[in-house]
mmCIF file of C-alpha atoms and ligand atoms in Angstrom:
data_model
loop_
_atom_site.group_PDB
_atom_site.id
_atom_site.type_symbol
_atom_site.label_atom_id
_atom_site.label_comp_id
_atom_site.label_asym_id
_atom_site.label_seq_id
_atom_site.Cartn_x
_atom_site.Cartn_y
_atom_site.Cartn_z
ATOM 1 C CA MET G 1 1.847 -14.543 7.305
ATOM 2 C CA LYS G 2 3.635 -16.074 4.337
ATOM 3 C CA ILE G 3 5.202 -13.428 2.102
ATOM 4 C CA PHE G 4 5.606 -13.818 -1.660
ATOM 5 C CA GLN G 5 7.387 -11.114 -3.661
ATOM 6 C CA GLU G 6 7.355 -12.539 -7.157
ATOM 7 C CA THR G 7 6.302 -12.208 -10.751
ATOM 8 C CA ILE G 8 2.863 -13.615 -11.513
ATOM 9 C CA GLN G 9 4.564 -16.228 -13.748
ATOM 10 C CA ASN G 10 6.317 -17.590 -10.658
ATOM 11 C CA LEU G 11 3.084 -17.705 -8.687
ATOM 12 C CA GLN G 12 1.193 -20.255 -10.713
ATOM 13 C CA ASP G 13 1.174 -22.886 -7.994
ATOM 14 C CA LEU G 14 0.619 -21.900 -4.381
ATOM 15 C CA ASN G 15 -0.663 -25.241 -3.109
ATOM 16 C CA GLN G 16 -3.885 -23.579 -2.042
ATOM 17 C CA THR G 17 -6.420 -26.159 -0.917
ATOM 18 C CA GLN G 18 -9.097 -24.006 0.717
ATOM 19 C CA ASN G 19 -11.332 -21.323 -0.765
ATOM 20 C CA SER G 20 -10.074 -17.906 0.239
ATOM 21 C CA ILE G 21 -11.020 -14.306 0.994
ATOM 22 C CA VAL G 22 -8.957 -12.044 -1.282
ATOM 23 C CA VAL G 23 -8.243 -8.327 -0.997
ATOM 24 C CA ILE G 24 -6.514 -6.610 -3.927
ATOM 25 C CA GLY G 25 -5.078 -3.121 -4.102
ATOM 26 C CA TYR G 26 -1.998 -0.977 -3.822
ATOM 27 C CA PHE G 27 -2.915 0.410 -0.384
ATOM 28 C CA ASP G 28 -0.379 3.218 -0.350
ATOM 29 C CA GLY G 29 -0.173 4.761 3.107
ATOM 30 C CA LEU G 30 -2.718 2.337 4.557
ATOM 31 C CA HIS G 31 -5.120 5.143 5.434
ATOM 32 C CA LYS G 32 -8.294 4.703 7.442
ATOM 33 C CA TYR G 33 -10.442 3.425 4.530
ATOM 34 C CA HIS G 34 -7.768 0.901 3.607
ATOM 35 C CA GLN G 35 -7.848 -0.140 7.282
ATOM 36 C CA GLN G 36 -11.638 -0.629 7.106
ATOM 37 C CA ILE G 37 -11.256 -2.929 4.094
ATOM 38 C CA LEU G 38 -8.588 -4.983 5.832
ATOM 39 C CA ASN G 39 -10.688 -5.227 8.985
ATOM 40 C CA LYS G 40 -13.645 -6.476 6.962
ATOM 41 C CA ALA G 41 -11.477 -9.135 5.325
ATOM 42 C CA LYS G 42 -9.971 -10.206 8.623
ATOM 43 C CA GLN G 43 -13.393 -10.560 10.283
ATOM 44 C CA LEU G 44 -14.881 -12.410 7.325
ATOM 45 C CA ALA G 45 -11.952 -14.825 7.169
ATOM 46 C CA MET G 46 -12.272 -15.550 10.889
ATOM 47 C CA LYS G 47 -16.049 -15.985 10.723
ATOM 48 C CA GLN G 48 -15.953 -18.236 7.680
ATOM 49 C CA LYS G 49 -12.717 -19.978 8.713
ATOM 50 C CA LYS G 50 -11.161 -19.285 5.329
ATOM 51 C CA PRO G 51 -7.640 -18.162 4.509
ATOM 52 C CA PHE G 52 -7.223 -14.433 3.951
ATOM 53 C CA ILE G 53 -4.982 -13.502 1.013
ATOM 54 C CA PHE G 54 -3.715 -9.946 0.558
ATOM 55 C CA VAL G 55 -2.626 -9.109 -2.994
ATOM 56 C CA THR G 56 -0.640 -5.977 -3.713
ATOM 57 C CA PHE G 57 1.986 -4.767 -6.201
ATOM 58 C CA ASP G 58 5.635 -3.702 -5.890
ATOM 59 C CA GLN G 59 4.641 -0.393 -7.484
ATOM 60 C CA LYS G 60 1.361 1.207 -8.446
ATOM 61 C CA ILE G 61 0.480 0.005 -11.967
ATOM 62 C CA GLY G 62 -0.571 3.524 -12.986
ATOM 63 C CA ASN G 63 2.822 4.835 -11.819
ATOM 64 C CA PHE G 64 4.676 2.122 -13.747
ATOM 65 C CA LEU G 65 2.766 3.134 -16.885
ATOM 66 C CA LYS G 66 3.497 6.827 -16.333
ATOM 67 C CA ASN G 67 7.054 6.196 -15.077
ATOM 68 C CA GLU G 68 6.377 8.062 -11.843
ATOM 69 C CA LYS G 69 7.207 7.394 -8.202
ATOM 70 C CA HIS G 70 5.354 8.982 -5.330
ATOM 71 C CA ASP G 71 4.741 6.373 -2.656
ATOM 72 C CA LEU G 72 3.935 7.422 0.879
ATOM 73 C CA ILE G 73 5.342 4.298 2.514
ATOM 74 C CA SER G 74 7.898 1.644 1.577
ATOM 75 C CA GLN G 75 6.954 -1.939 0.774
ATOM 76 C CA THR G 76 8.650 -2.974 4.055
ATOM 77 C CA THR G 77 6.410 -0.641 6.062
ATOM 78 C CA LYS G 78 3.343 -1.875 4.174
ATOM 79 C CA ILE G 79 4.210 -5.473 5.067
ATOM 80 C CA LYS G 80 4.566 -4.549 8.751
ATOM 81 C CA LEU G 81 1.241 -2.678 8.798
ATOM 82 C CA VAL G 82 -0.733 -5.307 6.864
ATOM 83 C CA ASN G 83 0.646 -8.044 9.127
ATOM 84 C CA GLN G 84 -1.510 -6.586 11.942
ATOM 85 C CA TYR G 85 -4.591 -7.867 10.074
ATOM 86 C CA ASN G 86 -3.281 -11.452 10.115
ATOM 87 C CA PRO G 87 -3.510 -12.404 6.451
ATOM 88 C CA ASP G 88 -2.372 -15.943 5.753
ATOM 89 C CA MET G 89 -0.613 -14.833 2.577
ATOM 90 C CA TYR G 90 0.873 -11.513 1.531
ATOM 91 C CA ILE G 91 1.412 -11.489 -2.234
ATOM 92 C CA GLU G 92 3.395 -8.600 -3.711
ATOM 93 C CA LEU G 93 3.194 -8.983 -7.492
ATOM 94 C CA LYS G 94 6.109 -7.628 -9.478
ATOM 95 C CA VAL G 95 4.825 -4.988 -11.881
ATOM 96 C CA ASP G 96 6.427 -5.390 -15.292
ATOM 97 C CA ASP G 97 5.300 -5.455 -18.930
ATOM 98 C CA TYR G 98 4.132 -9.028 -18.536
ATOM 99 C CA LEU G 99 1.805 -8.201 -15.635
ATOM 100 C CA VAL G 100 0.327 -5.032 -17.119
ATOM 101 C CA ASN G 101 -0.453 -6.971 -20.297
ATOM 102 C CA TYR G 102 -2.106 -9.812 -18.382
ATOM 103 C CA SER G 103 -5.665 -9.884 -19.719
ATOM 104 C CA LYS G 104 -8.684 -9.503 -17.451
ATOM 105 C CA GLU G 105 -9.565 -13.164 -18.189
ATOM 106 C CA GLN G 106 -6.051 -14.342 -17.263
ATOM 107 C CA PHE G 107 -6.191 -12.377 -14.027
ATOM 108 C CA ILE G 108 -9.598 -13.851 -13.171
ATOM 109 C CA ARG G 109 -8.307 -17.358 -13.905
ATOM 110 C CA TRP G 110 -5.370 -16.695 -11.567
ATOM 111 C CA LEU G 111 -7.744 -15.535 -8.823
ATOM 112 C CA LYS G 112 -10.012 -18.555 -9.287
ATOM 113 C CA ASN G 113 -7.560 -21.360 -9.996
ATOM 114 C CA ILE G 114 -4.445 -20.364 -8.048
ATOM 115 C CA LEU G 115 -5.776 -18.338 -5.111
ATOM 116 C CA LEU G 116 -9.083 -20.264 -5.006
ATOM 117 C CA ALA G 117 -10.754 -16.908 -4.439
ATOM 118 C CA ASP G 118 -14.243 -17.343 -3.034
ATOM 119 C CA THR G 119 -14.885 -13.789 -1.845
ATOM 120 C CA LEU G 120 -13.200 -10.700 -3.272
ATOM 121 C CA ILE G 121 -13.117 -7.390 -1.462
ATOM 122 C CA VAL G 122 -12.446 -4.396 -3.706
ATOM 123 C CA GLY G 123 -13.290 -0.714 -4.083
ATOM 124 C CA GLN G 124 -16.025 0.401 -6.478
ATOM 125 C CA ASP G 125 -13.384 1.889 -8.828
ATOM 126 C CA PHE G 126 -11.178 -1.234 -8.916
ATOM 127 C CA LYS G 127 -9.849 -1.928 -12.422
ATOM 128 C CA PHE G 128 -7.700 -4.812 -13.581
ATOM 129 C CA GLY G 129 -6.180 -6.476 -16.621
ATOM 130 C CA ALA G 130 -4.557 -5.105 -19.774
ATOM 131 C CA ARG G 131 -5.755 -1.586 -20.648
ATOM 132 C CA ALA G 132 -7.730 -1.671 -17.374
ATOM 133 C CA MET G 133 -10.522 -3.567 -19.156
ATOM 134 C CA GLY G 134 -11.811 -5.371 -16.062
ATOM 135 C CA ASN G 135 -13.948 -3.721 -13.384
ATOM 136 C CA VAL G 136 -16.384 -4.667 -10.637
ATOM 137 C CA ASP G 137 -19.044 -5.667 -13.214
ATOM 138 C CA THR G 138 -16.539 -8.048 -14.841
ATOM 139 C CA LEU G 139 -15.880 -9.660 -11.457
ATOM 140 C CA ILE G 140 -19.617 -10.108 -10.845
ATOM 141 C CA GLU G 141 -19.974 -11.643 -14.300
ATOM 142 C CA TYR G 142 -17.207 -14.232 -13.723
ATOM 143 C CA PHE G 143 -17.904 -14.870 -10.032
ATOM 144 C CA SER G 144 -21.330 -13.877 -8.665
ATOM 145 C CA ALA G 145 -22.668 -10.739 -7.010
ATOM 146 C CA LYS G 146 -22.607 -12.328 -3.558
ATOM 147 C CA GLN G 147 -18.918 -13.200 -3.897
ATOM 148 C CA ILE G 148 -17.865 -9.610 -4.544
ATOM 149 C CA ILE G 149 -17.850 -7.136 -1.665
ATOM 150 C CA VAL G 150 -17.584 -3.604 -3.006
ATOM 151 C CA PHE G 151 -16.448 -0.673 -0.883
ATOM 152 C CA LYS G 152 -18.091 2.575 -1.825
ATOM 153 C CA ARG G 153 -15.568 5.351 -2.198
ATOM 154 C CA ASN G 154 -15.399 8.228 0.225
ATOM 155 C CA ASN G 155 -13.764 11.015 -1.714
ATOM 156 C CA ILE G 156 -12.395 12.983 1.215
ATOM 157 C CA ILE G 157 -9.576 10.559 1.961
ATOM 158 C CA SER G 158 -7.089 9.218 -0.566
ATOM 159 C CA SER G 159 -3.367 8.669 -0.739
ATOM 160 C CA GLN G 160 -3.227 11.552 -3.238
ATOM 161 C CA GLU G 161 -4.818 13.865 -0.664
ATOM 162 C CA ILE G 162 -2.253 12.723 1.928
ATOM 163 C CA ARG G 163 0.580 13.488 -0.533
ATOM 164 C CA GLU G 164 -0.745 17.014 -0.864
ATOM 165 C CA LEU G 165 -0.896 17.356 2.923
ATOM 166 C CA VAL G 166 2.811 16.353 3.014
ATOM 167 C CA ASN G 167 3.548 19.192 0.544
ATOM 168 C CA GLN G 168 1.675 21.573 2.852
ATOM 169 C CA GLY G 169 3.292 20.330 6.087
ATOM 170 C CA GLU G 170 -0.144 19.476 7.510
ATOM 171 C CA ILE G 171 1.104 16.640 9.699
ATOM 172 C CA GLN G 172 -1.795 16.578 12.158
ATOM 173 C CA LYS G 173 -4.316 16.243 9.329
ATOM 174 C CA ILE G 174 -2.268 13.347 7.936
ATOM 175 C CA SER G 175 -2.312 11.557 11.306
ATOM 176 C CA LYS G 176 -6.112 11.907 11.373
ATOM 177 C CA GLN G 177 -6.469 10.326 7.934
ATOM 178 C CA LEU G 178 -4.089 7.500 8.833
ATOM 179 C CA LYS G 179 -5.284 6.971 12.424
ATOM 180 C CA ARG G 180 -1.546 6.795 13.250
ATOM 181 C CA CYS G 181 1.520 8.931 12.605
ATOM 182 C CA LEU G 182 3.075 8.679 9.152
ATOM 183 C CA GLU G 183 6.250 6.621 8.886
ATOM 184 C CA ILE G 184 9.321 8.460 7.586
ATOM 185 C CA GLU G 185 12.462 6.773 6.189
ATOM 186 C CA PHE G 186 15.829 8.317 5.416
ATOM 187 C CA GLU G 187 18.655 7.519 3.002
ATOM 188 C CA ASN G 188 22.184 8.693 2.341
ATOM 189 C CA LYS G 189 22.332 9.996 -1.216
ATOM 190 C CA ASP G 190 25.550 11.568 -2.519
ATOM 191 C CA ASN G 191 26.745 11.953 1.089
ATOM 192 C CA GLU G 192 23.664 13.835 2.183
ATOM 193 C CA ILE G 193 20.795 12.588 4.311
ATOM 194 C CA ARG G 194 17.455 12.890 2.593
ATOM 195 C CA ILE G 195 13.941 11.568 3.014
ATOM 196 C CA LYS G 196 13.430 8.275 1.194
ATOM 197 C CA TYR G 197 9.733 7.857 2.133
ATOM 198 C CA PRO G 198 7.323 9.482 1.693
ATOM 199 C CA GLN G 199 8.398 10.219 -1.878
ATOM 200 C CA SER G 200 6.716 13.622 -1.736
ATOM 201 C CA LYS G 201 8.111 17.086 -1.332
ATOM 202 C CA PHE G 202 7.881 18.261 2.272
ATOM 203 C CA MET G 203 7.158 21.844 3.202
ATOM 204 C CA ASN G 204 10.501 23.189 4.496
ATOM 205 C CA GLY G 205 10.691 23.610 8.268
ATOM 206 C CA THR G 206 11.301 21.957 11.615
ATOM 207 C CA TYR G 207 9.462 18.736 12.420
ATOM 208 C CA GLN G 208 9.274 16.470 15.442
ATOM 209 C CA ILE G 209 9.835 12.759 14.816
ATOM 210 C CA SER G 210 9.876 9.763 17.159
ATOM 211 C CA ASN G 211 11.459 6.334 16.941
ATOM 212 C CA GLN G 212 10.416 2.808 17.969
ATOM 213 C CA ASP G 213 11.429 3.597 21.589
ATOM 214 C CA ASN G 214 9.193 6.681 21.585
ATOM 215 C CA GLU G 215 12.198 9.006 21.803
ATOM 216 C CA LYS G 216 11.407 12.376 20.268
ATOM 217 C CA TYR G 217 13.812 14.497 18.198
ATOM 218 C CA GLU G 218 13.687 17.555 16.001
ATOM 219 C CA ILE G 219 14.818 17.593 12.386
ATOM 220 C CA THR G 220 14.901 20.379 9.834
ATOM 221 C CA ILE G 221 13.740 19.572 6.334
ATOM 222 C CA ASN G 222 15.318 21.777 3.638
ATOM 223 C CA GLU G 223 15.113 22.037 -0.127
ATOM 224 C CA ASN G 224 14.902 18.670 -1.947
ATOM 225 C CA ASN G 225 13.939 16.902 1.294
ATOM 226 C CA LYS G 226 17.488 17.212 2.712
ATOM 227 C CA ILE G 227 17.796 16.791 6.475
ATOM 228 C CA ASN G 228 19.619 18.747 9.161
ATOM 229 C CA CYS G 229 19.665 17.452 12.721
ATOM 230 C CA ASP G 230 21.824 16.441 15.697
ATOM 231 C CA LEU G 231 21.159 12.719 15.285
ATOM 232 C CA SER G 232 23.876 10.406 14.004
ATOM 233 C CA GLN G 233 23.554 9.214 10.448
ATOM 234 C CA GLU G 234 23.527 5.651 11.726
ATOM 235 C CA GLN G 235 20.559 6.252 14.016
ATOM 236 C CA LEU G 236 18.596 8.146 11.360
ATOM 237 C CA LEU G 237 19.107 5.340 8.855
ATOM 238 C CA ASN G 238 18.491 2.408 11.210
ATOM 239 C CA ASP G 239 15.710 3.415 13.614
ATOM 240 C CA HIS G 240 12.013 3.235 12.699
ATOM 241 C CA TRP G 241 10.625 6.752 12.571
ATOM 242 C CA GLN G 242 7.245 8.397 12.542
ATOM 243 C CA ILE G 243 6.549 12.056 12.024
ATOM 244 C CA LEU G 244 4.631 13.697 14.877
ATOM 245 C CA LEU G 245 4.208 17.376 14.048
ATOM 246 C CA LYS G 246 5.516 20.438 12.295
ATOM 247 C CA LYS G 247 6.821 23.169 14.613
HETATM 248 C C1 FMN V 1 -3.038 -7.481 -13.609
HETATM 249 C C2 FMN V 1 -3.402 -6.052 -13.894
HETATM 250 C C3 FMN V 1 -3.065 -5.484 -15.106
HETATM 251 C C4 FMN V 1 -3.395 -4.165 -15.399
HETATM 252 N N1 FMN V 1 -3.038 -3.630 -16.619
HETATM 253 C C5 FMN V 1 -3.350 -2.335 -16.892
HETATM 254 C C6 FMN V 1 -2.990 -1.736 -18.125
HETATM 255 O O1 FMN V 1 -2.396 -2.356 -19.000
HETATM 256 N N2 FMN V 1 -3.328 -0.448 -18.352
HETATM 257 C C7 FMN V 1 -3.988 0.300 -17.419
HETATM 258 O O2 FMN V 1 -4.258 1.480 -17.656
HETATM 259 N N3 FMN V 1 -4.342 -0.235 -16.245
HETATM 260 C C8 FMN V 1 -4.053 -1.529 -15.946
HETATM 261 N N4 FMN V 1 -4.435 -2.071 -14.745
HETATM 262 C C9 FMN V 1 -5.246 -1.240 -13.831
HETATM 263 C C10 FMN V 1 -4.444 -0.284 -12.999
HETATM 264 O O3 FMN V 1 -4.071 -0.935 -11.782
HETATM 265 C C11 FMN V 1 -5.256 0.986 -12.638
HETATM 266 O O4 FMN V 1 -6.434 0.627 -11.993
HETATM 267 C C12 FMN V 1 -5.621 1.787 -13.840
HETATM 268 O O5 FMN V 1 -4.457 2.051 -14.588
HETATM 269 C C13 FMN V 1 -6.280 3.124 -13.436
HETATM 270 O O6 FMN V 1 -5.378 3.881 -12.708
HETATM 271 P P1 FMN V 1 -5.639 5.364 -12.248
HETATM 272 O O7 FMN V 1 -6.824 5.288 -11.318
HETATM 273 O O8 FMN V 1 -4.362 5.738 -11.526
HETATM 274 O O9 FMN V 1 -5.897 6.157 -13.483
HETATM 275 C C14 FMN V 1 -4.096 -3.391 -14.432
HETATM 276 C C15 FMN V 1 -4.419 -3.952 -13.201
HETATM 277 C C16 FMN V 1 -4.093 -5.279 -12.913
HETATM 278 C C17 FMN V 1 -4.460 -5.832 -11.571
HETATM 279 N N1 ATP V 2 -11.530 7.022 0.495
HETATM 280 C C1 ATP V 2 -11.837 5.742 0.267
HETATM 281 N N2 ATP V 2 -13.070 5.274 0.552
HETATM 282 C C2 ATP V 2 -13.394 3.987 0.336
HETATM 283 N N3 ATP V 2 -12.540 3.073 -0.195
HETATM 284 C C3 ATP V 2 -11.306 3.491 -0.516
HETATM 285 C C4 ATP V 2 -10.885 4.849 -0.295
HETATM 286 N N4 ATP V 2 -9.600 4.954 -0.722
HETATM 287 C C5 ATP V 2 -9.244 3.759 -1.178
HETATM 288 N N5 ATP V 2 -10.248 2.877 -1.067
HETATM 289 C C6 ATP V 2 -10.231 1.489 -1.498
HETATM 290 O O1 ATP V 2 -9.072 0.848 -0.977
HETATM 291 C C7 ATP V 2 -8.658 -0.214 -1.848
HETATM 292 C C8 ATP V 2 -7.198 -0.162 -2.144
HETATM 293 O O2 ATP V 2 -6.945 1.034 -2.802
HETATM 294 P P1 ATP V 2 -5.821 1.206 -3.868
HETATM 295 O O3 ATP V 2 -4.629 1.696 -3.166
HETATM 296 O O4 ATP V 2 -5.649 0.016 -4.712
HETATM 297 O O5 ATP V 2 -6.470 2.274 -4.791
HETATM 298 P P2 ATP V 2 -6.814 3.738 -4.648
HETATM 299 O O6 ATP V 2 -8.265 3.804 -4.954
HETATM 300 O O7 ATP V 2 -5.870 4.415 -5.571
HETATM 301 O O8 ATP V 2 -6.573 4.264 -3.167
HETATM 302 P P3 ATP V 2 -5.965 5.668 -2.870
HETATM 303 O O9 ATP V 2 -6.596 6.631 -3.828
HETATM 304 O O10 ATP V 2 -6.254 6.036 -1.476
HETATM 305 O O11 ATP V 2 -4.512 5.467 -3.129
HETATM 306 C C9 ATP V 2 -9.476 -0.048 -3.109
HETATM 307 O O12 ATP V 2 -10.449 -1.062 -3.046
HETATM 308 C C10 ATP V 2 -10.054 1.346 -3.010
HETATM 309 O O13 ATP V 2 -11.271 1.480 -3.711
#
């Protein structure tokens, strides 16, 4: 998987020679419906022997516009998770004023001429281009209905719902929606260890976490997502953690 983390201006020549299968979205948390979309793209790319291109953003465009931050997982974790679906390219577009003002026509031209998009896989509520003027109907108009695969939305699962479950300490419900345990990352801020991801307020209490070696530990999460535990700072900051349950 080739990774590009760039502005769209710097991605105007990717030397693409083959028509591709393109998936676009923010995919925060990579929950089970996101996983279904990625599986579909992976299977289609294998069947049709076409490159699979995953397009995402370094922050959610809506959050950039509202100046908010509430991601469930880091970009590094997203890369690791998406890599399991074997895309040929992972494109993380830098969200800035230039990108949000990119018109729907410019974005379509980029998909057609630079990515050589042949099939696009998107959700029914996908919007794109300045002032969110482009939608699934626009894609069908510029491509054709058979080139656009639309995923119907199931309203029970969303990254917003998972954020609320973090607030409520409902870890087992989160694991069900993700079909895995949620990743948790720590940082040292003003000499205190806090949770870096997810960027949501945790219900205070004691939680069990495990690392890449499947070693299990207990941590206490206090006000402002501050951590108390017996682990060394070094281990908390460097291991790869998932959250298993709330005691
Ligand atoms: C290249 C590109 C540019 C976009 N520009 C805007 C924009 O200027 N304003 C906007 O509201 N949404 C824009 N969107 C759509 C947003 O990603 C998002 O779908 C929309 O803001 C609705 O978000 P919400 O569901 O959080 O309300 C753009 C999307 C893409 C891919
Ligand atoms: N519950 C769901 N059922 C079906 N498709 C979904 C569901 N949640 C997200 N998707 C689809 O996954 C793709 C990537 O989602 P993206 O993160 O860009 O937007 P989203 O709709 O805000 O997802 P979410 O609300 O879960 O964050 C989109 O095509 C979206 O429609």
